[in-house]
């Protein structure tokens, strides 16, 4: 009775949370009983990162309605600032879990700043132009991190930019017990891996909580109104820049936190990991899961990260099969005949369409 | 003198970008889609001409024509199989499909030609010595610039004067109205893909002649750069693509020579962002105000 009287969106949200919790519990049980293969166990943290990347990108692409091709850029910013934070706080915060939390917060904060810097001028552009600028931003971040030299010793952080390719980590003048954190194109090496699957699970829950609450709030309705018709929304007094920036920066911050978790999961990490292809990969999760559909993003992210693993028996052909699957899914989901058949199967959907 | 040689290599690189950007811009103008697979058609063009010249021993001109033919067919087939069914679909669906096609081409090339880079034999070698050998201009650079200019002039004449060109402009203006006037919209779009892909094949040959390493991912970065160039000049505009490509090549060469080799791409992209902020529709693009 109580469930029936709930709002439809609240019910969907509860089911989403419940689904994630059940999936987490099931995975932990499977892992501890040895039911998961080694490669799959190694994929658990990345899957959590990709899930929250997909949900946060869905905020920009699905809910705000702006195409972003540089989401991996924010992930990169978060990853490297998180790694720097975690490595330099190694003696200050002995607890791994606490240090991971701090690193993720730092990653989120720095990525949010990057989001404001890039978002303020760029959100004035529209459609494909916004897409190309976010793409450009992702590439710029990649090259900047490739030039970055960061070390830490008792005197604090040392940072240098290797612009012409003639500097190395030795030029930072670190004390002997100092640690080199980021070595230019080599990236972050010998990072202490402190990410855990539980942290990933918490990150996914927090991401879901933030995005779902934002979506169902007053601000979220304003953002969706801007997406559907920006002129009409502005004429009823909605502040275009404020709401666009709100969604964009939230999305960037969540990507930063996911990046920090990702960065602290690998002992070695290069900036080239977060290139255009990674941005596209996450966009594929969002589009296949359905624009604006949060649990769709979760499932698509998990399924498409496992799929290349599952296709391992095809060895050389697996990426080819992946590409074909991608094209076929897009063709089938946009097939008008199939769509009308599907909508007839779901009685609720046709009503929704008429209402819209 | 050093400056001049950097400038020339910039113009040559820019001409290649311009040829690729022309393909992007024409397809965008008509089909309103970002064809991410365009860069990979360049790579296919490079491989086909490589095979024709090195394995079959054909003369380079035959290799180029063969590459153009194969790429044209490939472009039309891709359009028919993957993009045509999505005419009415949301643009993001088309974008993802284009990305799927791009993955497909790259991985198919990986299977056919393997990941090991091939060393491309330039279609012409040697260079022109000026000022008593102080300035050397590779013949490839001269050829690239000349080819780019010829293509540019031919394409402008084609779109302005021929019947097909007029149909293309009509379609890019308003597909519905064009159809009512008796223009076969589907055939026009296929034609655009055919021209764009043929241009990509030429670009592939020229690119590999200047930078002779051929890999399945060879086309990605030039593809992204050319896309940037098209946006830079104003997407949908043919002179814009030419200007954008040229400027992008020069900026890249200058940034590499005088500022930083590591940050050359960043500088190119930063210039793009600044230009778009000042002129949101690109250098020569038309700003279309939104009607209420």
Coordinates of C-alpha atoms in Angstrom, one line a residue:
Chain A
X1 CA 0.0 0.0 0.0
X2 CA 2.7 2.4 1.0
X3 CA 4.8 1.6 -2.1
X4 CA 1.8 2.2 -4.3
X5 CA 1.2 5.6 -2.8
X6 CA 4.8 6.7 -3.5
X7 CA 5.7 8.9 -6.4
X8 CA 6.8 7.1 -9.5
X9 CA 10.2 8.6 -9.5
X10 CA 10.8 7.9 -5.8
X11 CA 9.9 4.3 -6.5
X12 CA 12.3 4.0 -9.5
X13 CA 15.1 5.6 -7.4
X14 CA 14.6 3.2 -4.5
X15 CA 14.7 0.3 -6.9
X16 CA 17.9 1.7 -8.4
X17 CA 19.6 1.9 -5.0
X18 CA 18.3 -1.5 -4.0
X19 CA 19.6 -3.0 -7.2
X20 CA 23.1 -1.5 -6.7
X21 CA 23.2 -2.8 -3.1
X22 CA 22.1 -6.3 -4.1
X23 CA 24.6 -6.4 -7.0
X24 CA 27.3 -5.3 -4.6
X25 CA 26.4 -8.0 -2.0
X26 CA 26.2 -10.6 -4.7
X27 CA 29.5 -9.7 -6.2
X28 CA 31.2 -9.7 -2.8
X29 CA 29.8 -13.2 -2.0
X30 CA 30.9 -14.4 -5.4
X31 CA 34.4 -13.0 -5.1
X32 CA 34.9 -14.3 -1.6
X33 CA 33.7 -17.8 -2.6
X34 CA 36.1 -17.7 -5.6
X35 CA 33.4 -17.6 -8.2
X36 CA 35.0 -14.7 -10.1
X37 CA 37.9 -15.1 -12.5
X38 CA 41.1 -13.2 -11.7
X39 CA 40.7 -10.8 -14.6
X40 CA 37.1 -10.0 -13.5
X41 CA 38.2 -9.4 -9.9
X42 CA 40.7 -6.9 -11.2
X43 CA 37.9 -5.2 -13.2
X44 CA 35.7 -4.5 -10.1
X45 CA 37.1 -1.1 -9.1
X46 CA 37.3 0.1 -12.8
X47 CA 33.7 -1.0 -13.3
X48 CA 32.6 1.1 -10.3
X49 CA 34.6 4.1 -11.7
X50 CA 33.0 3.7 -15.1
X51 CA 29.6 3.4 -13.6
X52 CA 29.9 6.6 -11.7
X53 CA 31.6 8.3 -14.8
X54 CA 28.6 7.2 -16.9
X55 CA 26.0 8.4 -14.4
X56 CA 27.8 11.8 -14.1
X57 CA 28.1 12.1 -17.8
X58 CA 24.4 11.3 -18.1
X59 CA 23.9 14.4 -16.0
X60 CA 25.6 16.5 -18.7
X61 CA 24.4 14.7 -21.8
X62 CA 21.0 13.3 -20.8
X63 CA 19.7 15.8 -18.2
X64 CA 21.4 19.0 -19.3
X65 CA 21.3 18.0 -22.9
X66 CA 24.8 19.2 -23.9
X67 CA 27.1 16.8 -25.7
X68 CA 30.5 16.5 -23.9
X69 CA 33.4 14.7 -25.6
X70 CA 35.9 15.5 -22.9
X71 CA 34.6 13.8 -19.8
X72 CA 37.8 11.8 -19.5
X73 CA 39.6 15.1 -19.0
X74 CA 37.8 15.6 -15.7
X75 CA 38.6 12.0 -14.8
X76 CA 42.2 12.7 -15.5
X77 CA 42.3 15.9 -13.4
X78 CA 40.7 14.0 -10.6
X79 CA 43.0 11.0 -11.0
X80 CA 46.3 12.9 -10.9
X81 CA 45.3 15.3 -8.2
X82 CA 44.0 12.4 -6.1
X83 CA 47.2 10.5 -6.6
X84 CA 49.2 13.6 -5.6
X85 CA 47.0 14.1 -2.5
X86 CA 47.2 10.5 -1.5
X87 CA 51.0 10.2 -2.0
X88 CA 51.8 13.4 -0.1
X89 CA 49.6 12.6 2.8
X90 CA 51.0 9.2 3.3
X91 CA 52.7 10.1 6.6
X92 CA 50.1 12.5 7.7
X93 CA 47.1 10.1 7.4
X94 CA 48.1 6.5 8.1
X95 CA 44.7 5.1 7.6
X96 CA 44.3 3.9 3.9
X97 CA 40.5 4.3 3.9
X98 CA 40.6 7.8 5.2
X99 CA 43.4 8.8 2.9
X100 CA 41.4 7.4 -0.1
X101 CA 38.4 9.4 1.0
X102 CA 40.5 12.6 1.3
X103 CA 42.1 11.9 -2.1
X104 CA 38.7 11.4 -3.7
X105 CA 37.5 14.7 -2.2
X106 CA 40.6 16.5 -3.5
X107 CA 40.0 14.9 -6.9
X108 CA 36.4 16.0 -6.9
X109 CA 37.3 19.6 -5.8
X110 CA 40.1 20.1 -8.4
X111 CA 37.9 18.6 -11.1
X112 CA 35.1 21.0 -10.0
X113 CA 37.4 23.9 -10.3
X114 CA 38.4 22.7 -13.8
X115 CA 34.7 22.4 -14.5
X116 CA 34.0 26.0 -13.5
X117 CA 37.1 27.3 -15.5
X118 CA 36.1 25.4 -18.7
X119 CA 32.3 25.7 -18.2
X120 CA 31.9 29.4 -17.6
X121 CA 33.1 30.5 -21.0
X122 CA 32.2 27.4 -23.0
X123 CA 28.6 26.8 -21.9
X124 CA 27.6 29.9 -24.0
X125 CA 28.3 27.8 -27.1
X126 CA 25.7 25.4 -28.4
X127 CA 25.5 21.8 -29.7
X128 CA 28.4 20.6 -31.7
X129 CA 30.5 23.6 -30.9
X130 CA 30.3 22.8 -27.2
X131 CA 31.2 19.2 -28.1
X132 CA 34.4 20.2 -30.0
X133 CA 35.5 22.5 -27.2
X134 CA 35.1 19.8 -24.6
X135 CA 37.1 17.5 -26.9
X136 CA 39.8 20.1 -27.1
X137 CA 39.8 20.5 -23.4
X138 CA 40.3 16.8 -22.9
X139 CA 43.3 16.8 -25.3
X140 CA 44.8 19.9 -23.5
X141 CA 44.5 18.2 -20.1
X142 CA 46.2 15.1 -21.5
X143 CA 49.2 17.0 -22.9
X144 CA 49.5 19.2 -19.8
X145 CA 49.7 16.2 -17.5
X146 CA 52.2 14.6 -19.9
X147 CA 54.5 17.6 -19.2
X148 CA 53.8 17.6 -15.4
X149 CA 56.6 16.8 -13.0
X150 CA 55.5 16.5 -9.3
X151 CA 57.5 15.3 -6.3
X152 CA 57.0 15.5 -2.6
X153 CA 59.5 15.8 0.3
X154 CA 59.6 17.2 3.8
X155 CA 59.6 20.8 2.4
X156 CA 56.3 20.2 0.6
X157 CA 55.2 19.7 -3.0
X158 CA 57.5 20.5 -5.9
X159 CA 55.9 21.1 -9.3
X160 CA 57.5 21.8 -12.7
X161 CA 56.3 21.8 -16.3
X162 CA 58.5 20.0 -18.8
X163 CA 57.7 22.2 -21.8
X164 CA 60.5 21.5 -24.1
X165 CA 61.2 17.9 -23.1
X166 CA 64.6 18.6 -21.5
X167 CA 63.6 18.4 -17.9
X168 CA 63.3 15.3 -15.8
X169 CA 62.3 14.4 -12.2
X170 CA 65.9 15.2 -11.1
X171 CA 65.4 18.9 -11.8
X172 CA 62.8 19.1 -9.0
X173 CA 65.6 19.1 -6.5
X174 CA 64.0 16.6 -4.2
X175 CA 65.5 15.6 -0.9
X176 CA 66.8 12.0 -0.8
X177 CA 63.9 10.6 1.0
X178 CA 61.4 12.6 -1.2
X179 CA 59.1 10.7 -3.6
X180 CA 58.5 11.4 -7.3
X181 CA 54.8 11.3 -7.8
X182 CA 54.3 12.2 -11.5
X183 CA 57.1 11.8 -13.9
X184 CA 55.9 13.6 -17.1
X185 CA 55.1 11.3 -19.9
X186 CA 55.8 8.2 -17.7
X187 CA 52.9 9.4 -15.6
X188 CA 52.3 8.4 -12.0
X189 CA 54.5 5.4 -11.1
X190 CA 54.8 3.4 -7.9
X191 CA 51.6 4.8 -6.5
X192 CA 50.4 3.0 -3.4
X193 CA 47.2 1.2 -4.5
X194 CA 44.6 1.9 -1.8
X195 CA 41.4 1.7 -3.8
X196 CA 38.9 -1.0 -2.7
X197 CA 35.8 -2.4 -4.2
X198 CA 33.9 -1.1 -1.1
X199 CA 35.1 2.4 -1.8
X200 CA 33.9 2.0 -5.4
X201 CA 30.5 0.8 -4.2
X202 CA 30.2 3.9 -1.9
X203 CA 31.3 6.1 -4.7
X204 CA 28.5 4.7 -7.0
X205 CA 26.0 5.2 -4.2
X206 CA 27.1 8.8 -3.6
X207 CA 27.0 9.5 -7.3
X208 CA 23.5 8.0 -7.6
X209 CA 22.4 10.0 -4.6
X210 CA 23.7 13.3 -5.9
X211 CA 22.5 12.9 -9.5
X212 CA 19.0 11.4 -8.6
X213 CA 18.4 14.1 -6.0
X214 CA 19.5 16.9 -8.3
X215 CA 17.3 15.5 -11.1
X216 CA 14.2 15.5 -8.9
X217 CA 14.9 18.8 -7.2
X218 CA 13.7 22.3 -8.3
X219 CA 17.2 22.9 -9.9
X220 CA 16.9 19.6 -11.8
X221 CA 13.5 20.5 -13.2
X222 CA 15.0 23.9 -14.2
X223 CA 17.9 22.1 -16.0
X224 CA 15.6 19.8 -17.8
X225 CA 13.4 22.8 -18.8
X226 CA 16.5 24.4 -20.3
X227 CA 17.3 21.3 -22.2
X228 CA 13.8 21.0 -23.7
X229 CA 13.5 24.7 -24.7
X230 CA 16.0 27.1 -23.5
X231 CA 14.2 30.2 -24.8
X232 CA 11.0 29.3 -23.1
X233 CA 12.8 28.5 -19.9
X234 CA 14.7 31.8 -19.9
X235 CA 11.5 33.7 -20.5
X236 CA 9.9 32.3 -17.3
X237 CA 12.9 33.6 -15.4
X238 CA 15.3 30.7 -15.2
X239 CA 19.0 31.7 -15.0
X240 CA 20.5 29.8 -18.0
X241 CA 24.2 30.1 -17.0
X242 CA 23.6 29.3 -13.3
X243 CA 21.7 26.0 -13.9
X244 CA 23.9 24.9 -16.8
X245 CA 27.0 25.5 -14.8
X246 CA 25.5 23.7 -11.8
X247 CA 24.9 20.6 -13.8
X248 CA 28.2 20.8 -15.6
X249 CA 30.3 21.3 -12.4
X250 CA 28.5 18.6 -10.5
X251 CA 29.2 16.2 -13.3
X252 CA 32.8 17.3 -13.4
X253 CA 33.2 16.9 -9.6
X254 CA 31.7 13.4 -9.7
X255 CA 34.0 12.4 -12.6
X256 CA 37.0 13.8 -10.5
X257 CA 36.1 11.6 -7.6
X258 CA 35.8 8.6 -9.9
X259 CA 39.1 9.5 -11.4
X260 CA 40.8 9.6 -8.0
X261 CA 39.5 6.1 -7.2
X262 CA 40.7 4.9 -10.6
X263 CA 44.1 6.5 -10.3
X264 CA 44.7 4.9 -6.9
X265 CA 43.7 1.5 -8.2
X266 CA 46.8 1.2 -10.4
X267 CA 50.4 1.5 -9.3
X268 CA 51.3 3.1 -12.7
X269 CA 49.1 5.4 -14.6
X270 CA 49.7 7.5 -17.8
X271 CA 47.8 10.6 -18.9
X272 CA 47.2 8.9 -22.3
X273 CA 44.8 6.5 -20.5
X274 CA 42.3 9.4 -20.3
X275 CA 42.2 10.3 -24.0
X276 CA 39.5 10.9 -26.5
X277 CA 38.7 7.2 -26.7
X278 CA 38.0 7.0 -23.0
X279 CA 35.6 10.0 -23.3
X280 CA 33.9 8.2 -26.2
X281 CA 33.7 4.9 -24.3
X282 CA 31.8 6.6 -21.4
X283 CA 29.6 8.4 -23.9
X284 CA 28.8 5.0 -25.4
X285 CA 27.7 3.8 -22.0
X286 CA 25.4 6.8 -21.6
X287 CA 23.8 6.5 -25.0
X288 CA 23.4 2.8 -24.9
X289 CA 21.9 3.0 -21.4
X290 CA 19.5 5.6 -22.6
X291 CA 19.8 9.4 -22.3
X292 CA 18.6 10.6 -18.9
X293 CA 18.1 7.0 -17.8
X294 CA 20.3 6.6 -14.7
X295 CA 20.1 2.9 -14.1
X296 CA 20.5 2.3 -17.8
X297 CA 23.9 4.0 -17.6
X298 CA 24.9 1.7 -14.7
X299 CA 24.0 -1.4 -16.5
X300 CA 25.5 -0.3 -19.8
X301 CA 28.8 0.6 -18.0
X302 CA 29.0 -2.7 -16.2
X303 CA 28.0 -4.8 -19.2
X304 CA 30.2 -3.0 -21.7
X305 CA 33.3 -3.3 -19.4
X306 CA 32.7 -7.0 -19.0
X307 CA 31.8 -7.6 -22.7
X308 CA 35.3 -7.3 -24.1
X309 CA 36.5 -9.7 -21.4
X310 CA 33.7 -12.1 -22.2
X311 CA 34.6 -11.9 -25.9
X312 CA 38.1 -12.9 -25.1
X313 CA 37.5 -16.3 -26.8
X314 CA 37.2 -14.5 -30.1
X315 CA 40.7 -13.1 -29.3
X316 CA 41.7 -10.9 -32.3
X317 CA 38.1 -10.4 -33.4
X318 CA 36.8 -9.2 -30.1
X319 CA 37.0 -5.4 -30.7
X320 CA 35.6 -6.0 -34.2
X321 CA 32.7 -7.9 -32.7
X322 CA 32.3 -5.1 -30.1
X323 CA 32.1 -2.5 -32.9
X324 CA 29.6 -4.6 -34.8
X325 CA 27.5 -5.1 -31.6
X326 CA 27.6 -1.3 -31.1
X327 CA 26.4 -0.5 -34.6
X328 CA 23.7 -3.2 -34.5
X329 CA 22.4 -2.0 -31.2
X330 CA 22.1 1.6 -32.4
X331 CA 20.4 0.5 -35.6
X332 CA 18.0 -1.8 -33.8
X333 CA 17.1 0.6 -31.0
X334 CA 16.3 3.3 -33.5
X335 CA 14.4 1.1 -35.9
X336 CA 10.9 2.6 -36.1
X337 CA 9.2 -0.8 -36.6
X338 CA 10.9 -2.3 -33.6
X339 CA 10.1 0.7 -31.5
X340 CA 6.4 0.6 -32.2
X341 CA 6.4 -3.1 -31.3
X342 CA 8.2 -2.4 -28.1
X343 CA 6.0 0.4 -27.1
X344 CA 2.9 -1.8 -27.7
X345 CA 4.5 -4.4 -25.3
X346 CA 4.8 -1.8 -22.5
X347 CA 1.3 -0.4 -21.8
X348 CA 2.8 2.5 -19.6
X349 CA 5.1 3.8 -22.3
X350 CA 2.5 4.8 -24.9
X351 CA 0.6 6.8 -22.3
X352 CA 3.8 8.6 -21.4
X353 CA 4.4 9.4 -25.1
X354 CA 1.0 11.0 -25.4
X355 CA 1.5 13.1 -22.3
X356 CA 4.8 14.4 -23.8
Chain B
X1 CA 65.2 31.1 -43.4
X2 CA 64.4 28.7 -40.6
X3 CA 61.1 30.5 -40.2
X4 CA 60.3 30.1 -43.9
X5 CA 60.9 26.3 -43.7
X6 CA 58.7 26.0 -40.7
X7 CA 56.0 28.1 -42.4
X8 CA 56.2 25.8 -45.5
X9 CA 55.9 22.6 -43.5
X10 CA 53.0 24.3 -41.7
X11 CA 51.3 25.1 -44.9
X12 CA 51.8 21.6 -46.3
X13 CA 50.4 20.0 -43.1
X14 CA 47.6 22.5 -43.1
X15 CA 46.7 21.6 -46.7
X16 CA 46.3 18.0 -45.7
X17 CA 44.1 19.1 -42.8
X18 CA 42.1 21.2 -45.2
X19 CA 41.5 18.3 -47.6
X20 CA 40.2 16.2 -44.7
X21 CA 38.2 19.0 -43.3
X22 CA 36.5 19.5 -46.6
X23 CA 35.1 16.0 -46.3
X24 CA 34.0 16.6 -42.7
X25 CA 32.4 19.9 -43.6
X26 CA 30.5 18.7 -46.6
X27 CA 29.0 15.7 -44.8
X28 CA 28.2 17.9 -41.8
X29 CA 26.6 20.5 -44.0
X30 CA 24.2 18.0 -45.7
X31 CA 23.7 15.1 -43.2
X32 CA 24.2 17.3 -40.1
X33 CA 26.3 14.5 -38.5
X34 CA 29.8 14.3 -37.2
X35 CA 31.3 11.5 -39.2
X36 CA 33.9 10.2 -36.8
X37 CA 34.8 7.4 -39.2
X38 CA 36.2 10.0 -41.7
X39 CA 39.7 9.8 -40.1
X40 CA 39.7 6.0 -40.6
X41 CA 38.9 6.3 -44.2
X42 CA 42.1 8.2 -44.6
X43 CA 43.9 5.3 -43.0
X44 CA 42.2 2.9 -45.4
X45 CA 43.2 5.1 -48.3
X46 CA 46.8 5.0 -47.1
X47 CA 46.9 1.2 -46.8
X48 CA 45.2 0.6 -50.2
X49 CA 47.7 2.8 -52.0
X50 CA 50.6 1.3 -50.0
X51 CA 49.5 -2.2 -51.0
X52 CA 49.0 -1.3 -54.6
X53 CA 52.5 0.3 -54.9
X54 CA 54.5 -2.1 -52.7
X55 CA 52.9 -5.5 -53.2
X56 CA 51.4 -5.2 -56.7
X57 CA 54.2 -2.9 -58.0
X58 CA 51.7 -0.6 -59.6
X59 CA 52.8 3.0 -60.4
X60 CA 51.9 5.6 -57.8
X61 CA 49.2 7.3 -59.8
X62 CA 47.4 4.0 -60.2
X63 CA 47.7 3.4 -56.5
X64 CA 46.1 6.7 -55.8
X65 CA 43.2 6.1 -58.2
X66 CA 42.7 2.7 -56.7
X67 CA 42.7 4.1 -53.2
X68 CA 40.2 6.7 -54.2
X69 CA 37.9 4.1 -55.8
X70 CA 38.0 1.8 -52.8
X71 CA 37.4 4.6 -50.4
X72 CA 34.5 6.0 -52.4
X73 CA 32.9 2.6 -52.5
X74 CA 33.6 2.2 -48.8
X75 CA 32.1 5.6 -47.9
X76 CA 28.9 4.9 -49.9
X77 CA 28.5 1.5 -48.4
X78 CA 29.0 2.8 -44.9
X79 CA 26.5 5.5 -45.5
X80 CA 24.0 3.1 -46.9
X81 CA 24.4 0.4 -44.2
X82 CA 25.0 2.4 -41.1
X83 CA 23.8 6.0 -41.5
X84 CA 20.9 5.8 -43.8
X85 CA 18.6 3.8 -41.5
X86 CA 19.2 6.5 -38.9
X87 CA 18.1 9.5 -40.9
X88 CA 15.3 10.2 -38.5
X89 CA 17.1 9.1 -35.3
X90 CA 18.5 11.6 -32.7
X91 CA 21.9 13.0 -33.6
X92 CA 23.6 11.2 -30.7
X93 CA 22.5 7.8 -32.0
X94 CA 24.1 8.7 -35.3
X95 CA 27.3 9.9 -33.6
X96 CA 27.6 6.6 -31.6
X97 CA 27.1 4.7 -34.8
X98 CA 29.8 6.7 -36.5
X99 CA 32.1 5.8 -33.6
X100 CA 31.2 2.2 -34.0
X101 CA 32.1 2.4 -37.7
X102 CA 35.4 4.0 -36.7
X103 CA 36.2 1.2 -34.3
X104 CA 35.2 -1.3 -36.9
X105 CA 37.5 0.1 -39.6
X106 CA 40.4 0.4 -37.2
X107 CA 40.0 -3.2 -35.9
X108 CA 39.4 -4.6 -39.4
X109 CA 42.7 -2.8 -40.5
X110 CA 44.4 -4.3 -37.5
X111 CA 43.4 -7.8 -38.6
X112 CA 44.1 -7.3 -42.3
X113 CA 47.4 -5.4 -42.1
X114 CA 48.5 -6.1 -38.5
X115 CA 49.5 -3.6 -35.8
X116 CA 53.2 -3.3 -36.9
X117 CA 53.7 0.1 -38.6
X118 CA 54.4 0.0 -42.3
X119 CA 57.0 2.4 -43.8
X120 CA 55.3 4.3 -46.6
X121 CA 57.2 5.1 -49.7
X122 CA 56.5 8.7 -50.6
X123 CA 54.9 9.1 -54.0
X124 CA 57.6 11.6 -54.9
X125 CA 60.9 12.1 -53.1
X126 CA 63.6 14.8 -53.2
X127 CA 63.3 18.5 -52.5
X128 CA 63.7 21.8 -54.2
X129 CA 66.8 23.8 -53.1
X130 CA 66.5 27.5 -53.0
X131 CA 68.9 30.3 -51.9
X132 CA 71.9 28.0 -52.6
X133 CA 70.6 25.2 -50.5
X134 CA 69.7 27.3 -47.5
X135 CA 66.0 26.5 -47.9
X136 CA 64.9 23.1 -48.9
X137 CA 61.3 22.5 -49.9
X138 CA 60.3 18.8 -50.3
X139 CA 58.5 18.2 -53.5
X140 CA 55.8 16.4 -51.5
X141 CA 55.0 19.7 -49.7
X142 CA 54.6 21.5 -53.0
X143 CA 52.5 18.7 -54.4
X144 CA 50.3 18.7 -51.3
X145 CA 49.7 22.5 -51.5
X146 CA 49.0 22.3 -55.3
X147 CA 46.6 19.4 -54.9
X148 CA 44.8 21.1 -52.1
X149 CA 44.3 24.3 -54.1
X150 CA 43.1 22.3 -57.1
X151 CA 40.6 20.4 -55.0
X152 CA 39.4 23.6 -53.3
X153 CA 38.8 25.4 -56.7
X154 CA 37.2 22.3 -58.2
X155 CA 34.9 21.8 -55.3
X156 CA 33.8 25.4 -55.2
X157 CA 33.0 25.3 -58.9
X158 CA 31.2 22.0 -58.5
X159 CA 29.0 23.1 -55.6
X160 CA 28.2 26.5 -57.2
X161 CA 27.7 25.5 -60.8
X162 CA 26.9 21.9 -61.4
X163 CA 23.4 20.5 -60.9
X164 CA 24.5 18.0 -58.3
X165 CA 26.3 20.8 -56.4
X166 CA 23.1 22.9 -56.4
X167 CA 21.2 19.9 -55.1
X168 CA 23.7 19.5 -52.3
X169 CA 23.4 23.1 -51.3
X170 CA 19.6 22.8 -51.4
X171 CA 19.7 19.7 -49.2
X172 CA 21.9 21.4 -46.7
X173 CA 19.5 24.4 -46.6
X174 CA 16.3 22.4 -46.2
X175 CA 15.9 18.7 -46.9
X176 CA 12.1 18.7 -46.9
X177 CA 11.9 21.6 -49.4
X178 CA 14.6 20.1 -51.6
X179 CA 12.6 16.9 -51.8
X180 CA 9.5 18.8 -52.8
X181 CA 11.5 20.4 -55.6
X182 CA 12.2 16.9 -57.0
X183 CA 15.7 16.5 -55.6
X184 CA 16.7 12.9 -54.7
X185 CA 17.9 13.6 -51.2
X186 CA 19.2 10.1 -50.5
X187 CA 21.2 10.1 -53.7
X188 CA 22.6 13.5 -52.9
X189 CA 23.7 12.5 -49.5
X190 CA 25.4 9.3 -50.9
X191 CA 27.1 11.5 -53.5
X192 CA 28.5 13.7 -50.7
X193 CA 29.8 10.7 -48.8
X194 CA 31.4 9.5 -52.1
X195 CA 33.2 12.9 -52.7
X196 CA 34.2 13.2 -49.0
X197 CA 35.7 9.7 -49.0
X198 CA 37.6 10.2 -52.3
X199 CA 39.1 13.3 -50.8
X200 CA 40.0 11.3 -47.7
X201 CA 41.9 8.8 -49.9
X202 CA 43.9 11.6 -51.4
X203 CA 44.6 13.1 -48.0
X204 CA 45.7 9.6 -46.8
X205 CA 48.2 9.3 -49.6
X206 CA 49.6 12.9 -49.1
X207 CA 49.7 12.5 -45.3
X208 CA 51.6 9.2 -45.5
X209 CA 54.0 10.7 -48.0
X210 CA 54.9 13.5 -45.6
X211 CA 54.8 11.3 -42.4
X212 CA 55.7 7.9 -43.6
X213 CA 54.4 5.7 -40.8
X214 CA 51.3 3.8 -41.5
X215 CA 49.3 2.2 -38.6
X216 CA 45.6 1.3 -38.1
X217 CA 45.4 4.4 -35.9
X218 CA 47.1 6.7 -38.3
X219 CA 43.9 8.4 -39.2
X220 CA 42.5 9.2 -35.8
X221 CA 44.6 12.2 -34.8
X222 CA 44.6 13.9 -38.2
X223 CA 40.9 13.2 -38.2
X224 CA 40.3 15.0 -34.9
X225 CA 42.5 17.8 -36.0
X226 CA 40.7 18.2 -39.3
X227 CA 37.4 18.2 -37.5
X228 CA 38.8 20.9 -35.3
X229 CA 39.9 22.8 -38.5
X230 CA 36.4 22.5 -39.9
X231 CA 34.9 23.9 -36.8
X232 CA 37.6 26.6 -36.6
X233 CA 36.7 27.8 -40.1
X234 CA 33.0 27.5 -39.6
X235 CA 31.5 24.0 -40.1
X236 CA 29.5 23.6 -43.2
X237 CA 31.5 26.2 -45.1
X238 CA 33.9 25.1 -47.9
X239 CA 36.2 28.1 -47.8
X240 CA 36.0 27.9 -44.0
X241 CA 37.4 24.4 -44.0
X242 CA 40.2 25.5 -46.3
X243 CA 41.1 28.5 -44.2
X244 CA 40.7 26.6 -40.9
X245 CA 42.9 23.7 -42.1
X246 CA 45.6 26.0 -43.3
X247 CA 45.7 28.1 -40.1
X248 CA 45.7 25.0 -37.9
X249 CA 48.6 23.5 -39.8
X250 CA 50.6 26.8 -39.5
X251 CA 49.8 27.3 -35.8
X252 CA 50.8 23.7 -35.1
X253 CA 54.1 24.0 -37.0
X254 CA 55.0 27.3 -35.4
X255 CA 54.0 26.1 -31.9
X256 CA 56.2 23.0 -32.4
X257 CA 59.2 25.1 -33.6
X258 CA 59.1 28.1 -31.2
X259 CA 57.1 27.3 -28.1
X260 CA 57.0 23.6 -27.1
X261 CA 57.0 20.3 -28.9
X262 CA 55.1 18.7 -26.1
X263 CA 52.3 21.2 -26.0
X264 CA 51.8 21.9 -29.8
X265 CA 48.4 20.2 -29.9
X266 CA 47.3 22.0 -26.7
X267 CA 48.2 25.3 -28.3
X268 CA 46.2 24.5 -31.4
X269 CA 43.2 23.5 -29.3
X270 CA 43.5 26.6 -27.1
X271 CA 43.5 28.8 -30.1
X272 CA 40.4 27.0 -31.3
X273 CA 38.6 27.6 -27.9
X274 CA 39.5 31.3 -28.0
X275 CA 38.3 31.7 -31.6
X276 CA 35.0 30.0 -30.8
X277 CA 34.4 32.2 -27.8
X278 CA 34.9 35.3 -29.9
X279 CA 33.1 34.0 -33.0
X280 CA 30.8 31.2 -31.8
X281 CA 30.2 30.0 -35.4
X282 CA 33.8 29.8 -36.5
X283 CA 35.8 32.1 -38.7
X284 CA 33.6 32.0 -41.8
X285 CA 30.6 30.3 -40.4
X286 CA 27.1 31.8 -40.5
X287 CA 25.5 32.5 -37.2
X288 CA 21.9 31.4 -37.5
X289 CA 19.8 33.1 -34.8
X290 CA 17.3 30.8 -33.1
X291 CA 13.7 31.6 -33.9
X292 CA 11.1 31.4 -31.2

